[in-house]
Amino acid sequence: MSFIYTNITQLADSFRPRFRAGAIALFFAIVSSVGFSSASVASDAPAIAAAANIKFAIDEIAIRFQQQTGLALRISYGSSGNFVTQIQHGAPFEMMLSADEEYIERLHQAGFTQNDGVVYAIGRLALAAPKKSPLILDPELVGLTQLIADGKVSRFAIANPDHAPYGERAREVLKAKGLWDALQSKLILGENASQAAQFTISGSTQGGIVPLSLVLTPEFTKRGNYVVIPDSLYQPLNQRMALMPNASETAERFYQYMQSPDAQEVLSQFGFNLPKPAVKKAD
């Protein structure tokens, strides 16, 4: 395999000491289960920054791309906000797949992308909990409301809303249901959406609000349950991608491949809604 996950250590180090070792073990079990390899990667393989919520879908898409083209990729996963900061400070990424279009727009306005990019997927949220959690899952969060009222919520996980779009939308959902104030002191913030999902099923929380794309994996469903949160409770998660001015031919080919029916099939399998095809203007 010719692509690698480049920030495993960074994410693992960010686990807080109060979380039991099993949570860290689970994290590495999930990473290793998808078949990443540290085998040598071609020196000209483009560095791709990808939002953590799309990790499992991009893993599969990257495999298909490599099989069809023979071209290597180097993919890093993390929070969109952190990637923006890294790119603005000179990180040599050639392409970014954001969890929300706001971050690509910010980079474009500052001259860090070739253009304003394209929406490649529309993200969705899920309410999730460990299998032994007392939280009763339902789309309207009635069970969570009751658990809070009973004083049985001590920890609840979301991604950090300051730089993770899925954290921002989780906050919107909680505010829409009048639960934000009651939960603020009990929140466990993941550095990104992937870490929030780990916290959610670590056994140290009663549950969390995380990307649907991360809870559809067998690794998650073995340890947790989930229910899809209605899209009407939060602003659309239009996931946008763009190429950087230094993008190589390989990065450009992957950018086009992300818009292909093959890639869209994978995105659908991981719970994403797909953007409507662009309407071409008449000449």
PDB file of C-alpha atoms in Angstrom:
ATOM      1  CA  MET A   1       0.000   0.000   0.000  1.00  0.00           C
ATOM      2  CA  SER A   2       1.410   3.400  -0.961  1.00  0.00           C
ATOM      3  CA  PHE A   3      -0.202   5.876   1.374  1.00  0.00           C
ATOM      4  CA  ILE A   4       0.247   6.400   5.081  1.00  0.00           C
ATOM      5  CA  TYR A   5      -1.559   7.924   8.042  1.00  0.00           C
ATOM      6  CA  THR A   6       0.906  10.536   9.229  1.00  0.00           C
ATOM      7  CA  ASN A   7      -0.317  11.805  12.586  1.00  0.00           C
ATOM      8  CA  ILE A   8      -1.091   8.715  14.673  1.00  0.00           C
ATOM      9  CA  THR A   9       1.392   9.749  17.350  1.00  0.00           C
ATOM     10  CA  GLN A  10       0.064  13.302  17.480  1.00  0.00           C
ATOM     11  CA  LEU A  11      -3.484  12.108  18.116  1.00  0.00           C
ATOM     12  CA  ALA A  12      -2.478   9.409  20.580  1.00  0.00           C
ATOM     13  CA  ASP A  13      -0.396  11.849  22.611  1.00  0.00           C
ATOM     14  CA  SER A  14      -3.377  14.167  22.951  1.00  0.00           C
ATOM     15  CA  PHE A  15      -5.402  11.629  24.956  1.00  0.00           C
ATOM     16  CA  ARG A  16      -5.810  12.958  28.467  1.00  0.00           C
ATOM     17  CA  PRO A  17      -4.296  10.929  31.334  1.00  0.00           C
ATOM     18  CA  ARG A  18      -7.630  10.507  33.111  1.00  0.00           C
ATOM     19  CA  PHE A  19      -8.885   8.278  30.319  1.00  0.00           C
ATOM     20  CA  ARG A  20      -8.104   4.649  30.936  1.00  0.00           C
ATOM     21  CA  ALA A  21      -5.496   2.873  28.848  1.00  0.00           C
ATOM     22  CA  GLY A  22      -8.197   0.901  27.088  1.00  0.00           C
ATOM     23  CA  ALA A  23      -9.256   4.006  25.201  1.00  0.00           C
ATOM     24  CA  ILE A  24      -5.763   4.400  23.769  1.00  0.00           C
ATOM     25  CA  ALA A  25      -5.611   0.699  22.948  1.00  0.00           C
ATOM     26  CA  LEU A  26      -8.928   0.999  21.143  1.00  0.00           C
ATOM     27  CA  PHE A  27      -7.589   3.942  19.143  1.00  0.00           C
ATOM     28  CA  PHE A  28      -4.612   1.968  17.888  1.00  0.00           C
ATOM     29  CA  ALA A  29      -6.827  -1.062  17.230  1.00  0.00           C
ATOM     30  CA  ILE A  30      -9.026   0.993  14.943  1.00  0.00           C
ATOM     31  CA  VAL A  31      -6.082   2.567  13.137  1.00  0.00           C
ATOM     32  CA  SER A  32      -4.303  -0.752  12.605  1.00  0.00           C
ATOM     33  CA  SER A  33      -7.467  -2.533  11.517  1.00  0.00           C
ATOM     34  CA  VAL A  34      -7.757  -0.517   8.331  1.00  0.00           C
ATOM     35  CA  GLY A  35      -4.408  -1.675   7.023  1.00  0.00           C
ATOM     36  CA  PHE A  36      -2.126   1.330   7.070  1.00  0.00           C
ATOM     37  CA  SER A  37       1.500   0.681   6.255  1.00  0.00           C
ATOM     38  CA  SER A  38       4.683   2.545   7.060  1.00  0.00           C
ATOM     39  CA  ALA A  39       6.312   1.135   3.941  1.00  0.00           C
ATOM     40  CA  SER A  40       8.349   3.563   1.912  1.00  0.00           C
ATOM     41  CA  VAL A  41       6.343   6.122   0.004  1.00  0.00           C
ATOM     42  CA  ALA A  42       7.456   7.708  -3.227  1.00  0.00           C
ATOM     43  CA  SER A  43       9.278  10.962  -2.536  1.00  0.00           C
ATOM     44  CA  ASP A  44       7.019  12.791  -4.961  1.00  0.00           C
ATOM     45  CA  ALA A  45       3.774  11.568  -3.339  1.00  0.00           C
ATOM     46  CA  PRO A  46       1.670  14.667  -2.599  1.00  0.00           C
ATOM     47  CA  ALA A  47       0.822  15.556   0.996  1.00  0.00           C
ATOM     48  CA  ILE A  48      -2.961  15.665   1.438  1.00  0.00           C
ATOM     49  CA  ALA A  49      -4.681  17.218   4.480  1.00  0.00           C
ATOM     50  CA  ALA A  50      -8.011  15.542   5.246  1.00  0.00           C
ATOM     51  CA  ALA A  51     -10.590  16.180   7.951  1.00  0.00           C
ATOM     52  CA  ALA A  52     -10.649  13.421  10.577  1.00  0.00           C
ATOM     53  CA  ASN A  53     -14.343  12.708  10.042  1.00  0.00           C
ATOM     54  CA  ILE A  54     -13.735  11.409   6.536  1.00  0.00           C
ATOM     55  CA  LYS A  55     -10.870   9.121   7.471  1.00  0.00           C
ATOM     56  CA  PHE A  56     -12.425   5.731   6.745  1.00  0.00           C
ATOM     57  CA  ALA A  57     -14.008   6.858   3.477  1.00  0.00           C
ATOM     58  CA  ILE A  58     -10.757   8.411   2.264  1.00  0.00           C
ATOM     59  CA  ASP A  59      -8.831   5.288   3.246  1.00  0.00           C
ATOM     60  CA  GLU A  60     -10.985   3.285   0.840  1.00  0.00           C
ATOM     61  CA  ILE A  61     -10.978   5.945  -1.872  1.00  0.00           C
ATOM     62  CA  ALA A  62      -7.183   6.258  -1.675  1.00  0.00           C
ATOM     63  CA  ILE A  63      -6.808   2.501  -2.061  1.00  0.00           C
ATOM     64  CA  ARG A  64      -8.973   2.534  -5.181  1.00  0.00           C
ATOM     65  CA  PHE A  65      -7.105   5.534  -6.578  1.00  0.00           C
ATOM     66  CA  GLN A  66      -3.750   3.858  -6.026  1.00  0.00           C
ATOM     67  CA  GLN A  67      -4.953   0.595  -7.580  1.00  0.00           C
ATOM     68  CA  GLN A  68      -6.276   2.359 -10.659  1.00  0.00           C
ATOM     69  CA  THR A  69      -3.436   4.812 -11.214  1.00  0.00           C
ATOM     70  CA  GLY A  70      -0.395   3.394  -9.416  1.00  0.00           C
ATOM     71  CA  LEU A  71       0.113   6.825  -7.866  1.00  0.00           C
ATOM     72  CA  ALA A  72       1.088   7.306  -4.210  1.00  0.00           C
ATOM     73  CA  LEU A  73      -0.474   9.689  -1.693  1.00  0.00           C
ATOM     74  CA  ARG A  74       0.550  10.880   1.773  1.00  0.00           C
ATOM     75  CA  ILE A  75      -2.576  11.581   3.805  1.00  0.00           C
ATOM     76  CA  SER A  76      -2.728  13.365   7.172  1.00  0.00           C
ATOM     77  CA  TYR A  77      -5.947  13.457   9.220  1.00  0.00           C
ATOM     78  CA  GLY A  78      -6.879  16.126  11.752  1.00  0.00           C
ATOM     79  CA  SER A  79      -9.154  19.063  12.456  1.00  0.00           C
ATOM     80  CA  SER A  80      -9.882  21.454   9.605  1.00  0.00           C
ATOM     81  CA  GLY A  81      -9.103  24.508  11.710  1.00  0.00           C
ATOM     82  CA  ASN A  82      -5.687  23.195  12.671  1.00  0.00           C
ATOM     83  CA  PHE A  83      -4.870  22.395   9.043  1.00  0.00           C
ATOM     84  CA  VAL A  84      -5.753  25.963   8.045  1.00  0.00           C
ATOM     85  CA  THR A  85      -3.263  27.257  10.600  1.00  0.00           C
ATOM     86  CA  GLN A  86      -0.580  24.835   9.412  1.00  0.00           C
ATOM     87  CA  ILE A  87      -1.078  25.775   5.753  1.00  0.00           C
ATOM     88  CA  GLN A  88      -0.955  29.476   6.585  1.00  0.00           C
ATOM     89  CA  HIS A  89       2.368  28.837   8.310  1.00  0.00           C
ATOM     90  CA  GLY A  90       3.906  27.044   5.349  1.00  0.00           C
ATOM     91  CA  ALA A  91       2.895  23.377   5.689  1.00  0.00           C
ATOM     92  CA  PRO A  92       3.548  21.815   2.252  1.00  0.00           C
ATOM     93  CA  PHE A  93       0.117  20.312   1.663  1.00  0.00           C
ATOM     94  CA  GLU A  94      -0.944  20.173  -1.975  1.00  0.00           C
ATOM     95  CA  MET A  95      -4.648  19.577  -1.322  1.00  0.00           C
ATOM     96  CA  MET A  96      -7.061  19.932   1.566  1.00  0.00           C
ATOM     97  CA  LEU A  97     -10.337  18.121   2.154  1.00  0.00           C
ATOM     98  CA  SER A  98     -12.151  20.156   4.774  1.00  0.00           C
ATOM     99  CA  ALA A  99     -15.051  19.167   7.029  1.00  0.00           C
ATOM    100  CA  ASP A 100     -16.767  22.465   6.209  1.00  0.00           C
ATOM    101  CA  GLU A 101     -16.519  24.936   3.375  1.00  0.00           C
ATOM    102  CA  GLU A 102     -15.780  27.883   5.672  1.00  0.00           C
ATOM    103  CA  TYR A 103     -12.178  26.760   6.079  1.00  0.00           C
ATOM    104  CA  ILE A 104     -11.507  26.443   2.356  1.00  0.00           C
ATOM    105  CA  GLU A 105     -13.105  29.833   1.789  1.00  0.00           C
ATOM    106  CA  ARG A 106     -10.807  31.313   4.428  1.00  0.00           C
ATOM    107  CA  LEU A 107      -7.734  29.848   2.711  1.00  0.00           C
ATOM    108  CA  HIS A 108      -8.909  30.966  -0.714  1.00  0.00           C
ATOM    109  CA  GLN A 109      -9.482  34.537   0.406  1.00  0.00           C
ATOM    110  CA  ALA A 110      -5.943  34.594   1.783  1.00  0.00           C
ATOM    111  CA  GLY A 111      -4.495  33.262  -1.479  1.00  0.00           C
ATOM    112  CA  PHE A 112      -3.550  29.781  -0.276  1.00  0.00           C
ATOM    113  CA  THR A 113      -5.656  27.810  -2.801  1.00  0.00           C
ATOM    114  CA  GLN A 114      -5.913  27.771  -6.579  1.00  0.00           C
ATOM    115  CA  ASN A 115      -9.627  28.615  -6.439  1.00  0.00           C
ATOM    116  CA  ASP A 116     -12.608  28.243  -4.120  1.00  0.00           C
ATOM    117  CA  GLY A 117     -12.703  24.477  -4.684  1.00  0.00           C
ATOM    118  CA  VAL A 118     -15.739  22.229  -4.784  1.00  0.00           C
ATOM    119  CA  VAL A 119     -18.096  20.552  -2.306  1.00  0.00           C
ATOM    120  CA  TYR A 120     -17.363  16.823  -2.392  1.00  0.00           C
ATOM    121  CA  ALA A 121     -19.701  15.567   0.371  1.00  0.00           C
ATOM    122  CA  ILE A 122     -22.284  16.698   2.906  1.00  0.00           C
ATOM    123  CA  GLY A 123     -21.618  15.465   6.417  1.00  0.00           C
ATOM    124  CA  ARG A 124     -24.131  14.170   8.948  1.00  0.00           C
ATOM    125  CA  LEU A 125     -24.187  13.796  12.721  1.00  0.00           C
ATOM    126  CA  ALA A 126     -24.992  10.885  14.999  1.00  0.00           C
ATOM    127  CA  LEU A 127     -25.764  10.589  18.701  1.00  0.00           C
ATOM    128  CA  ALA A 128     -23.706   7.651  19.960  1.00  0.00           C
ATOM    129  CA  ALA A 129     -22.980   5.831  23.203  1.00  0.00           C
ATOM    130  CA  PRO A 130     -21.092   2.807  24.547  1.00  0.00           C
ATOM    131  CA  LYS A 131     -23.198  -0.346  24.602  1.00  0.00           C
ATOM    132  CA  LYS A 132     -23.394  -0.332  28.419  1.00  0.00           C
ATOM    133  CA  SER A 133     -24.311   3.356  28.665  1.00  0.00           C
ATOM    134  CA  PRO A 134     -27.585   4.260  30.402  1.00  0.00           C
ATOM    135  CA  LEU A 135     -28.262   6.739  27.598  1.00  0.00           C
ATOM    136  CA  ILE A 136     -31.341   5.852  25.544  1.00  0.00           C
ATOM    137  CA  LEU A 137     -30.649   6.924  21.971  1.00  0.00           C
ATOM    138  CA  ASP A 138     -33.288   8.707  19.902  1.00  0.00           C
ATOM    139  CA  PRO A 139     -33.107  11.273  17.075  1.00  0.00           C
ATOM    140  CA  GLU A 140     -34.649  14.119  19.088  1.00  0.00           C
ATOM    141  CA  LEU A 141     -32.338  13.636  22.116  1.00  0.00           C
ATOM    142  CA  VAL A 142     -35.222  12.963  24.498  1.00  0.00           C
ATOM    143  CA  GLY A 143     -33.212  10.240  26.212  1.00  0.00           C
ATOM    144  CA  LEU A 144     -30.244  12.567  26.694  1.00  0.00           C
ATOM    145  CA  THR A 145     -32.519  15.252  28.097  1.00  0.00           C
ATOM    146  CA  GLN A 146     -33.929  12.778  30.625  1.00  0.00           C
ATOM    147  CA  LEU A 147     -30.502  11.458  31.600  1.00  0.00           C
ATOM    148  CA  ILE A 148     -29.306  15.003  32.281  1.00  0.00           C
ATOM    149  CA  ALA A 149     -32.434  15.698  34.348  1.00  0.00           C
ATOM    150  CA  ASP A 150     -31.729  12.549  36.376  1.00  0.00           C
ATOM    151  CA  GLY A 151     -28.185  13.729  37.062  1.00  0.00           C
ATOM    152  CA  LYS A 152     -26.657  10.698  35.365  1.00  0.00           C
ATOM    153  CA  VAL A 153     -24.446  12.431  32.809  1.00  0.00           C
ATOM    154  CA  SER A 154     -20.899  12.993  34.024  1.00  0.00           C
ATOM    155  CA  ARG A 155     -19.073  13.134  30.688  1.00  0.00           C
ATOM    156  CA  PHE A 156     -20.251  13.772  27.142  1.00  0.00           C
ATOM    157  CA  ALA A 157     -17.972  13.948  24.104  1.00  0.00           C
ATOM    158  CA  ILE A 158     -17.912  16.264  21.101  1.00  0.00           C
ATOM    159  CA  ALA A 159     -15.115  17.604  18.907  1.00  0.00           C
ATOM    160  CA  ASN A 160     -13.691  20.963  19.961  1.00  0.00           C
ATOM    161  CA  PRO A 161     -16.073  23.532  18.437  1.00  0.00           C
ATOM    162  CA  ASP A 162     -13.310  26.139  18.285  1.00  0.00           C
ATOM    163  CA  HIS A 163     -11.609  24.436  15.326  1.00  0.00           C
ATOM    164  CA  ALA A 164     -13.588  21.310  14.383  1.00  0.00           C
ATOM    165  CA  PRO A 165     -16.716  21.810  12.236  1.00  0.00           C
ATOM    166  CA  TYR A 166     -18.405  18.711  13.639  1.00  0.00           C
ATOM    167  CA  GLY A 167     -17.903  20.168  17.098  1.00  0.00           C
ATOM    168  CA  GLU A 168     -19.490  23.407  15.957  1.00  0.00           C
ATOM    169  CA  ARG A 169     -22.535  21.536  14.653  1.00  0.00           C
ATOM    170  CA  ALA A 170     -22.752  19.373  17.790  1.00  0.00           C
ATOM    171  CA  ARG A 171     -22.955  22.592  19.778  1.00  0.00           C
ATOM    172  CA  GLU A 172     -25.739  23.803  17.479  1.00  0.00           C
ATOM    173  CA  VAL A 173     -27.699  20.613  18.126  1.00  0.00           C
ATOM    174  CA  LEU A 174     -27.306  20.873  21.888  1.00  0.00           C
ATOM    175  CA  LYS A 175     -28.348  24.523  21.846  1.00  0.00           C
ATOM    176  CA  ALA A 176     -31.345  23.725  19.646  1.00  0.00           C
ATOM    177  CA  LYS A 177     -32.479  21.200  22.251  1.00  0.00           C
ATOM    178  CA  GLY A 178     -31.750  23.509  25.188  1.00  0.00           C
ATOM    179  CA  LEU A 179     -29.021  21.225  26.545  1.00  0.00           C
ATOM    180  CA  TRP A 180     -25.869  23.247  25.966  1.00  0.00           C
ATOM    181  CA  ASP A 181     -25.789  25.083  29.288  1.00  0.00           C
ATOM    182  CA  ALA A 182     -26.458  21.901  31.274  1.00  0.00           C
ATOM    183  CA  LEU A 183     -23.699  19.986  29.470  1.00  0.00           C
ATOM    184  CA  GLN A 184     -20.910  22.546  29.188  1.00  0.00           C
ATOM    185  CA  SER A 185     -19.200  21.539  32.431  1.00  0.00           C
ATOM    186  CA  LYS A 186     -19.434  17.858  31.484  1.00  0.00           C
ATOM    187  CA  LEU A 187     -18.050  18.087  27.963  1.00  0.00           C
ATOM    188  CA  ILE A 188     -14.978  16.125  26.930  1.00  0.00           C
ATOM    189  CA  LEU A 189     -13.570  17.821  23.833  1.00  0.00           C
ATOM    190  CA  GLY A 190     -11.789  15.799  21.188  1.00  0.00           C
ATOM    191  CA  GLU A 191      -9.020  17.554  19.294  1.00  0.00           C
ATOM    192  CA  ASN A 192     -10.885  16.479  16.176  1.00  0.00           C
ATOM    193  CA  ALA A 193     -13.924  14.403  15.203  1.00  0.00           C
ATOM    194  CA  SER A 194     -12.019  11.119  15.236  1.00  0.00           C
ATOM    195  CA  GLN A 195     -10.818  11.634  18.784  1.00  0.00           C
ATOM    196  CA  ALA A 196     -14.323  12.635  19.889  1.00  0.00           C
ATOM    197  CA  ALA A 197     -15.570   9.306  18.510  1.00  0.00           C
ATOM    198  CA  GLN A 198     -12.884   7.500  20.507  1.00  0.00           C
ATOM    199  CA  PHE A 199     -13.940   9.273  23.687  1.00  0.00           C
ATOM    200  CA  THR A 200     -17.579   8.447  22.984  1.00  0.00           C
ATOM    201  CA  ILE A 201     -17.033   4.684  23.175  1.00  0.00           C
ATOM    202  CA  SER A 202     -14.067   4.646  25.565  1.00  0.00           C
ATOM    203  CA  GLY A 203     -16.303   3.743  28.512  1.00  0.00           C
ATOM    204  CA  SER A 204     -15.400   7.038  30.190  1.00  0.00           C
ATOM    205  CA  THR A 205     -18.430   8.912  28.824  1.00  0.00           C
ATOM    206  CA  GLN A 206     -22.146   8.326  28.650  1.00  0.00           C
ATOM    207  CA  GLY A 207     -22.101   9.243  24.966  1.00  0.00           C
ATOM    208  CA  GLY A 208     -21.351  11.935  22.433  1.00  0.00           C
ATOM    209  CA  ILE A 209     -22.299  13.634  19.184  1.00  0.00           C
ATOM    210  CA  VAL A 210     -19.964  12.532  16.401  1.00  0.00           C
ATOM    211  CA  PRO A 211     -19.823  12.159  12.602  1.00  0.00           C
ATOM    212  CA  LEU A 212     -22.100   9.497  11.171  1.00  0.00           C
ATOM    213  CA  SER A 213     -19.227   8.445   8.899  1.00  0.00           C
ATOM    214  CA  LEU A 214     -17.186   7.285  11.895  1.00  0.00           C
ATOM    215  CA  VAL A 215     -19.888   5.242  13.630  1.00  0.00           C
ATOM    216  CA  LEU A 216     -20.773   3.165  10.563  1.00  0.00           C
ATOM    217  CA  THR A 217     -17.558   1.168  10.841  1.00  0.00           C
ATOM    218  CA  PRO A 218     -17.557  -2.371  12.289  1.00  0.00           C
ATOM    219  CA  GLU A 219     -14.935  -1.284  14.831  1.00  0.00           C
ATOM    220  CA  PHE A 220     -17.361   1.254  16.275  1.00  0.00           C
ATOM    221  CA  THR A 221     -20.540  -0.816  16.164  1.00  0.00           C
ATOM    222  CA  LYS A 222     -18.841  -3.623  18.102  1.00  0.00           C
ATOM    223  CA  ARG A 223     -18.502  -1.266  21.055  1.00  0.00           C
ATOM    224  CA  GLY A 224     -21.227   1.320  20.665  1.00  0.00           C
ATOM    225  CA  ASN A 225     -24.675   2.180  19.360  1.00  0.00           C
ATOM    226  CA  TYR A 226     -25.849   5.249  17.467  1.00  0.00           C
ATOM    227  CA  VAL A 227     -28.820   7.045  15.972  1.00  0.00           C
ATOM    228  CA  VAL A 228     -28.783   9.599  13.147  1.00  0.00           C
ATOM    229  CA  ILE A 229     -29.527  13.186  14.216  1.00  0.00           C
ATOM    230  CA  PRO A 230     -31.970  15.029  11.908  1.00  0.00           C
ATOM    231  CA  ASP A 231     -30.221  17.375   9.484  1.00  0.00           C
ATOM    232  CA  SER A 232     -32.751  20.072  10.424  1.00  0.00           C
ATOM    233  CA  LEU A 233     -31.094  20.565  13.826  1.00  0.00           C
ATOM    234  CA  TYR A 234     -27.852  22.025  12.439  1.00  0.00           C
ATOM    235  CA  GLN A 235     -26.445  24.008   9.556  1.00  0.00           C
ATOM    236  CA  PRO A 236     -25.324  21.914   6.557  1.00  0.00           C
ATOM    237  CA  LEU A 237     -21.845  20.426   6.744  1.00  0.00           C
ATOM    238  CA  ASN A 238     -20.794  21.168   3.183  1.00  0.00           C
ATOM    239  CA  GLN A 239     -17.404  19.504   2.997  1.00  0.00           C
ATOM    240  CA  ARG A 240     -15.282  21.384   0.489  1.00  0.00           C
ATOM    241  CA  MET A 241     -11.887  20.571  -0.976  1.00  0.00           C
ATOM    242  CA  ALA A 242      -9.342  22.630  -2.879  1.00  0.00           C
ATOM    243  CA  LEU A 243      -5.902  22.395  -4.438  1.00  0.00           C
ATOM    244  CA  MET A 244      -2.986  24.536  -3.307  1.00  0.00           C
ATOM    245  CA  PRO A 245      -0.948  26.579  -5.788  1.00  0.00           C
ATOM    246  CA  ASN A 246       1.903  24.044  -5.535  1.00  0.00           C
ATOM    247  CA  ALA A 247      -0.333  21.066  -6.415  1.00  0.00           C
ATOM    248  CA  SER A 248       1.345  18.373  -8.490  1.00  0.00           C
ATOM    249  CA  GLU A 249      -0.235  16.408 -11.315  1.00  0.00           C
ATOM    250  CA  THR A 250      -0.893  13.540  -8.901  1.00  0.00           C
ATOM    251  CA  ALA A 251      -2.744  15.847  -6.497  1.00  0.00           C
ATOM    252  CA  GLU A 252      -4.780  17.221  -9.393  1.00  0.00           C
ATOM    253  CA  ARG A 253      -5.703  13.701 -10.505  1.00  0.00           C
ATOM    254  CA  PHE A 254      -6.802  12.792  -6.979  1.00  0.00           C
ATOM    255  CA  TYR A 255      -8.862  15.994  -6.821  1.00  0.00           C
ATOM    256  CA  GLN A 256     -10.681  14.928  -9.988  1.00  0.00           C
ATOM    257  CA  TYR A 257     -11.008  11.352  -8.757  1.00  0.00           C
ATOM    258  CA  MET A 258     -12.761  12.594  -5.611  1.00  0.00           C
ATOM    259  CA  GLN A 259     -15.541  13.839  -7.881  1.00  0.00           C
ATOM    260  CA  SER A 260     -15.885  10.558  -9.774  1.00  0.00           C
ATOM    261  CA  PRO A 261     -18.798   8.108  -9.419  1.00  0.00           C
ATOM    262  CA  ASP A 262     -16.361   5.607  -7.895  1.00  0.00           C
ATOM    263  CA  ALA A 263     -15.416   7.962  -5.051  1.00  0.00           C
ATOM    264  CA  GLN A 264     -19.019   9.113  -4.603  1.00  0.00           C
ATOM    265  CA  GLU A 265     -20.110   5.513  -4.156  1.00  0.00           C
ATOM    266  CA  VAL A 266     -17.703   5.144  -1.244  1.00  0.00           C
ATOM    267  CA  LEU A 267     -18.832   8.420   0.307  1.00  0.00           C
ATOM    268  CA  SER A 268     -22.450   7.271   0.181  1.00  0.00           C
ATOM    269  CA  GLN A 269     -21.519   3.991   1.857  1.00  0.00           C
ATOM    270  CA  PHE A 270     -20.074   5.952   4.762  1.00  0.00           C
ATOM    271  CA  GLY A 271     -23.244   7.940   5.340  1.00  0.00           C
ATOM    272  CA  PHE A 272     -22.460  11.142   3.487  1.00  0.00           C
ATOM    273  CA  ASN A 273     -25.021  12.946   1.409  1.00  0.00           C
ATOM    274  CA  LEU A 274     -23.744  13.958  -2.002  1.00  0.00           C
ATOM    275  CA  PRO A 275     -23.881  17.485  -3.421  1.00  0.00           C
ATOM    276  CA  LYS A 276     -26.184  18.117  -6.322  1.00  0.00           C
ATOM    277  CA  PRO A 277     -24.385  18.206  -9.687  1.00  0.00           C
ATOM    278  CA  ALA A 278     -23.402  21.695 -10.730  1.00  0.00           C
ATOM    279  CA  VAL A 279     -25.734  23.225 -13.290  1.00  0.00           C
ATOM    280  CA  LYS A 280     -23.800  24.486 -16.273  1.00  0.00           C
ATOM    281  CA  LYS A 281     -24.741  27.943 -17.454  1.00  0.00           C
ATOM    282  CA  ALA A 282     -25.956  28.297 -21.016  1.00  0.00           C
ATOM    283  CA  ASP A 283     -23.564  29.938 -23.426  1.00  0.00           C
TER     284      ASP A 283
END
